[in-house]
Amino acid sequence: MLDVLGLAPDDECVYRALLGRPHSTAMPLSDLLGLSRAAVEEALSRLVGWGLVSRSADERFTAAPPAMALGSLISQRRDGLRMAEHALVTFAEEHRAAMTGSSINDLIEVVTGVDAIRHRFLQVQHAARTQVRSFITAPFVALPPDENTAEPMALDRGVRFRAVLDRAVLAEPGIVHDAIDSLRNGVQLRVADDLPMKLVLADSDLGLVPLAMTPAGEPGAVLLHRSGLLDALDALFETVWRTAHPLELSSTAGASEAPVEVVPNSPTELDRRILALLLAGLTDLTTAAQLGLSPRTLHRRLRHLMDMAGVRTRMQLGAHAVRNGWTDPP
């Protein structure tokens, strides 16, 4: 748990043991934890150096209060990260200046293999300072959306995320749940009929474009630095974004097959999800499968919505839903 602060597993074990056993010596701690005396003594030495443990003249050790000792370490790490972020900006500017006039080999890096592509995909997002933009298409070769650990970290530091999903992606198992989580965290999502490629852009500085399989059968990708080609991909994303359909899904948990609760002139949360997915272009069967409904229940709820809207066709229902904000989260 405390490895993020630089503590080794033995350090954490010894510190936790001392919290309830002040004035202990190394030998009983060694017996208690099942560690060698040498390992305990090394851990104690490090803990004393960090100020997490105090040592008396007779070689007895006492843990410092966590709020004071760990709080200080956390503050130091936080300050260090801020300094690293400032350094990142400086290094990025130096790198950008150095890349000006570089050869094509310096502007384009070929990446081969699932692990390498996954690593670069996460790196690109970590490098973003203001925004990350992406095209998401199936299949997910290097990293499924629910395993993208870089996204929440970037969101926490204020990076804006915009993603366009290929319509076919919405049929992937669990994708609606992932989309709801992303929307809840502030990611903006839109849906397009047919995206030309996978793509992730970090600011206007980096782009990763997965390619077809290599002759050896491995997936490949290219990492692009600032260049005319990257500018073209930037423009492509913005063009597709403007014409794509916004995806709005309620962010509370699970749909169910409960009977329709009649609320005059107001769709339920499940109704809003149904309308959002159908307006995004999913078929009835795919929509029902994503929401855990039977086709019969889906059709019953649609009939209820049409009656509520006073319309006779699906097209009229869609127009009424958009006009009256029925697809917006409540």
XYZ file of C-alpha atoms in Angstrom:
330
model
C 0.000 0.000 0.000
C 2.841 2.404 0.865
C 5.055 1.423 -2.055
C 3.938 4.620 -3.834
C 5.843 6.499 -1.127
C 8.995 4.487 -1.731
C 8.570 1.977 1.114
C 9.484 -1.639 0.494
C 7.117 -4.410 1.685
C 9.383 -5.168 4.670
C 9.418 -1.470 5.623
C 5.640 -1.316 5.649
C 5.334 -4.547 7.683
C 7.760 -3.322 10.317
C 6.168 0.125 10.558
C 2.657 -1.331 10.952
C 3.905 -3.759 13.603
C 5.464 -0.892 15.568
C 2.231 1.122 15.538
C 0.813 -1.150 18.213
C 4.075 -2.098 19.883
C 6.070 1.006 20.867
C 9.559 0.631 22.376
C 10.149 -2.685 20.592
C 13.521 -4.111 19.679
C 14.474 -5.846 16.452
C 14.358 -9.432 17.797
C 10.660 -9.626 18.826
C 9.689 -7.893 15.591
C 11.649 -10.491 13.661
C 9.807 -13.323 15.454
C 6.434 -11.628 15.051
C 6.756 -10.932 11.330
C 8.625 -14.060 10.304
C 11.467 -12.011 8.857
C 15.175 -12.421 9.429
C 16.710 -10.134 12.028
C 18.925 -8.628 9.332
C 15.867 -7.755 7.190
C 14.116 -6.162 10.177
C 17.209 -4.150 11.122
C 17.611 -2.904 7.534
C 13.940 -1.888 7.444
C 14.263 -0.121 10.805
C 17.318 1.761 9.590
C 15.438 3.004 6.532
C 12.355 3.930 8.586
C 14.493 5.905 11.036
C 16.106 7.724 8.115
C 12.677 8.705 6.743
C 11.481 9.889 10.140
C 8.794 7.231 10.348
C 10.409 5.581 13.387
C 12.416 6.956 16.319
C 15.287 5.065 18.001
C 16.180 5.308 21.684
C 19.620 4.957 23.199
C 18.914 1.342 24.213
C 17.985 0.372 20.623
C 14.226 0.424 21.102
C 12.029 1.672 18.283
C 8.728 3.559 18.243
C 6.586 4.402 15.221
C 5.881 8.089 14.642
C 2.162 8.991 14.376
C 0.994 8.207 10.799
C -0.734 11.565 10.266
C 2.533 13.344 10.955
C 5.088 10.965 9.454
C 3.199 9.728 6.383
C 1.657 13.141 5.815
C 5.129 14.588 5.508
C 6.178 11.921 3.026
C 3.039 12.475 0.950
C 3.696 16.217 0.867
C 7.269 15.604 -0.273
C 6.071 13.290 -3.046
C 3.425 15.823 -4.094
C 6.053 18.588 -4.255
C 8.337 16.293 -6.210
C 5.599 15.527 -8.731
C 4.906 19.234 -9.211
C 8.586 19.828 -9.899
C 8.589 16.896 -12.327
C 5.592 18.375 -14.159
C 7.423 21.697 -14.511
C 10.459 19.835 -15.791
C 8.259 17.954 -18.257
C 7.046 21.221 -19.757
C 10.620 22.469 -20.093
C 11.851 19.209 -21.632
C 8.871 19.104 -24.009
C 9.643 22.609 -25.266
C 13.319 21.727 -25.707
C 12.362 18.548 -27.562
C 9.905 20.448 -29.767
C 12.568 22.978 -30.663
C 15.069 20.229 -31.396
C 12.585 18.419 -33.636
C 12.096 21.469 -35.843
C 13.716 20.676 -39.141
C 14.343 17.059 -38.177
C 14.349 14.285 -40.718
C 11.294 12.131 -41.340
C 12.879 9.317 -39.325
C 12.877 11.541 -36.252
C 9.218 12.488 -36.682
C 7.803 8.992 -37.159
C 8.530 6.037 -34.899
C 7.353 2.553 -35.867
C 6.082 0.490 -32.925
C 5.636 -3.271 -33.224
C 3.983 -5.773 -30.903
C 1.068 -5.655 -28.483
C 3.146 -4.789 -25.422
C 5.027 -1.984 -27.169
C 1.818 -0.483 -28.565
C 0.132 -0.665 -25.156
C 3.127 1.056 -23.559
C 3.119 3.849 -26.153
C -0.668 4.257 -25.881
C -0.383 4.862 -22.138
C 2.667 7.109 -22.595
C 0.862 9.351 -25.077
C -1.931 9.949 -22.575
C 0.504 10.561 -19.718
C 2.251 13.173 -21.891
C -0.942 15.181 -22.489
C -1.186 18.518 -20.703
C -4.548 19.852 -21.951
C -6.445 17.278 -24.002
C -6.557 13.744 -25.369
C -8.618 12.966 -28.461
C -9.221 9.510 -29.860
C -11.010 7.402 -32.441
C -12.151 4.103 -30.924
C -12.802 1.147 -33.196
C -13.057 -2.612 -32.739
C -11.355 -4.968 -32.208
C -9.370 -3.888 -29.143
C -5.925 -5.311 -29.835
C -3.552 -3.660 -27.376
C -5.755 -2.349 -24.575
C -9.528 -2.662 -23.939
C -11.174 0.586 -22.742
C -11.757 -0.746 -19.216
C -7.987 -1.345 -18.790
C -6.910 2.182 -19.755
C -5.322 3.188 -16.445
C -3.872 6.396 -17.924
C -7.284 7.960 -18.548
C -8.406 8.474 -14.915
C -4.936 9.718 -13.965
C -4.981 12.300 -16.758
C -8.536 13.340 -15.898
C -7.444 13.896 -12.288
C -4.825 16.404 -13.410
C -7.358 18.313 -15.534
C -6.792 16.857 -18.999
C -9.891 17.000 -21.220
C -10.885 13.777 -23.026
C -12.930 13.609 -26.223
C -13.526 10.320 -28.030
C -15.441 9.295 -31.126
C -16.682 5.705 -31.133
C -17.229 3.738 -34.290
C -20.887 2.703 -34.251
C -19.923 -0.986 -34.400
C -18.016 -0.618 -31.104
C -21.308 -0.131 -29.242
C -22.119 -3.762 -29.928
C -19.026 -4.956 -28.016
C -19.840 -6.691 -24.703
C -19.724 -4.334 -21.729
C -18.982 -1.229 -23.801
C -22.088 0.630 -22.584
C -21.020 0.127 -18.962
C -17.532 1.437 -19.844
C -19.084 4.409 -21.654
C -21.227 5.256 -18.623
C -18.136 5.201 -16.392
C -16.261 7.468 -18.808
C -19.152 9.914 -19.066
C -19.434 10.003 -15.283
C -15.728 10.924 -15.104
C -16.125 13.788 -17.570
C -15.145 12.174 -20.871
C -17.084 13.500 -23.869
C -18.258 10.763 -26.251
C -19.705 10.858 -29.743
C -20.619 8.156 -32.258
C -19.758 8.050 -35.979
C -20.984 5.659 -38.647
C -17.610 4.433 -39.845
C -14.272 5.672 -38.533
C -11.279 5.424 -40.893
C -8.745 4.308 -38.263
C -7.839 4.011 -34.618
C -6.200 7.159 -33.313
C -5.082 8.863 -30.120
C -3.772 12.436 -30.004
C -2.085 14.155 -27.064
C -2.527 17.914 -27.422
C -1.048 18.809 -30.842
C 2.287 17.169 -30.071
C 1.900 13.395 -30.300
C -0.274 10.948 -32.189
C -0.471 7.158 -32.168
C -2.006 5.409 -35.166
C -2.329 1.603 -35.040
C -1.773 -0.070 -38.411
C -2.489 -3.440 -39.969
C -0.614 -6.569 -38.942
C 3.020 -6.866 -39.948
C 4.079 -9.730 -42.270
C 5.161 -11.622 -39.136
C 1.604 -11.401 -37.759
C 2.316 -8.796 -35.093
C 0.228 -5.614 -34.740
C 2.026 -2.410 -35.668
C 1.562 1.311 -35.065
C 3.276 4.605 -35.769
C 4.018 7.286 -33.186
C 3.930 10.739 -34.791
C 5.623 13.854 -33.459
C 4.586 17.389 -34.383
C 4.540 17.576 -38.176
C 2.289 18.304 -41.144
C 0.965 14.754 -40.947
C 0.006 15.213 -37.298
C -1.703 18.503 -38.195
C -3.752 16.614 -40.801
C -4.863 14.047 -38.235
C -5.738 16.888 -35.860
C -7.991 18.408 -38.547
C -9.491 15.000 -39.351
C -10.475 14.434 -35.739
C -12.152 17.835 -35.440
C -14.077 17.303 -38.683
C -15.372 13.906 -37.575
C -16.144 15.251 -34.082
C -18.352 18.033 -35.473
C -20.481 15.612 -37.488
C -20.629 12.738 -34.959
C -23.693 12.080 -32.796
C -23.272 12.994 -29.083
C -23.663 9.996 -26.796
C -25.456 10.723 -23.522
C -26.126 7.887 -21.095
C -27.400 8.064 -17.549
C -24.614 7.236 -15.105
C -26.435 5.364 -12.397
C -26.397 1.608 -12.130
C -28.069 -1.145 -13.976
C -31.153 -1.519 -15.998
C -33.705 -4.107 -15.009
C -36.748 -5.815 -16.411
C -39.051 -4.201 -13.870
C -42.482 -3.157 -15.151
C -42.703 0.267 -16.745
C -43.247 2.873 -14.080
C -45.664 5.394 -15.539
C -44.522 8.943 -14.845
C -46.570 11.389 -16.938
C -44.555 13.056 -19.703
C -41.224 11.954 -18.201
C -39.076 9.038 -19.453
C -37.353 6.846 -16.898
C -33.596 6.436 -16.673
C -33.831 3.177 -18.632
C -35.963 4.886 -21.288
C -33.226 7.492 -21.747
C -30.594 4.794 -22.230
C -32.753 2.993 -24.784
C -33.321 6.185 -26.760
C -29.648 7.194 -26.602
C -28.472 3.846 -27.990
C -31.133 3.683 -30.701
C -30.397 7.245 -31.790
C -26.713 6.289 -31.918
C -27.674 3.685 -34.523
C -27.766 0.395 -32.602
C -30.277 -2.235 -33.624
C -33.071 -3.297 -31.283
C -31.363 -6.608 -30.548
C -27.997 -4.987 -29.754
C -29.623 -2.321 -27.582
C -31.571 -4.948 -25.643
C -28.422 -7.066 -25.165
C -26.352 -4.095 -23.925
C -29.027 -3.131 -21.391
C -29.797 -6.663 -20.226
C -33.354 -6.588 -21.567
C -35.382 -9.001 -23.619
C -36.478 -7.745 -27.060
C -40.071 -7.954 -25.854
C -39.369 -5.633 -22.909
C -37.513 -3.207 -25.196
C -40.448 -3.050 -27.608
C -42.919 -2.584 -24.743
C -40.953 0.374 -23.409
C -40.700 1.903 -26.874
C -44.439 1.583 -27.316
C -44.882 3.321 -23.966
C -42.570 6.143 -25.067
C -44.438 6.575 -28.355
C -47.721 6.814 -26.480
C -46.181 9.311 -24.071
C -44.878 11.429 -26.964
C -48.127 11.114 -28.926
C -46.372 9.828 -32.055
C -46.862 6.834 -34.336
C -43.429 6.063 -35.768
C -39.878 5.514 -34.515
C -38.659 8.486 -36.563
C -41.219 10.756 -34.913
C -40.234 9.393 -31.506
C -36.551 10.133 -32.182
C -37.309 13.697 -33.232
C -39.524 14.218 -30.174
C -36.845 12.758 -27.877
C -34.122 15.080 -29.202
C -36.401 18.121 -29.196
C -37.481 17.547 -25.611
C -34.137 16.458 -24.147
C -35.240 12.899 -23.470
C -31.749 11.536 -24.175
C -30.044 13.925 -21.765
C -29.066 12.567 -18.319
C -31.720 13.462 -15.727
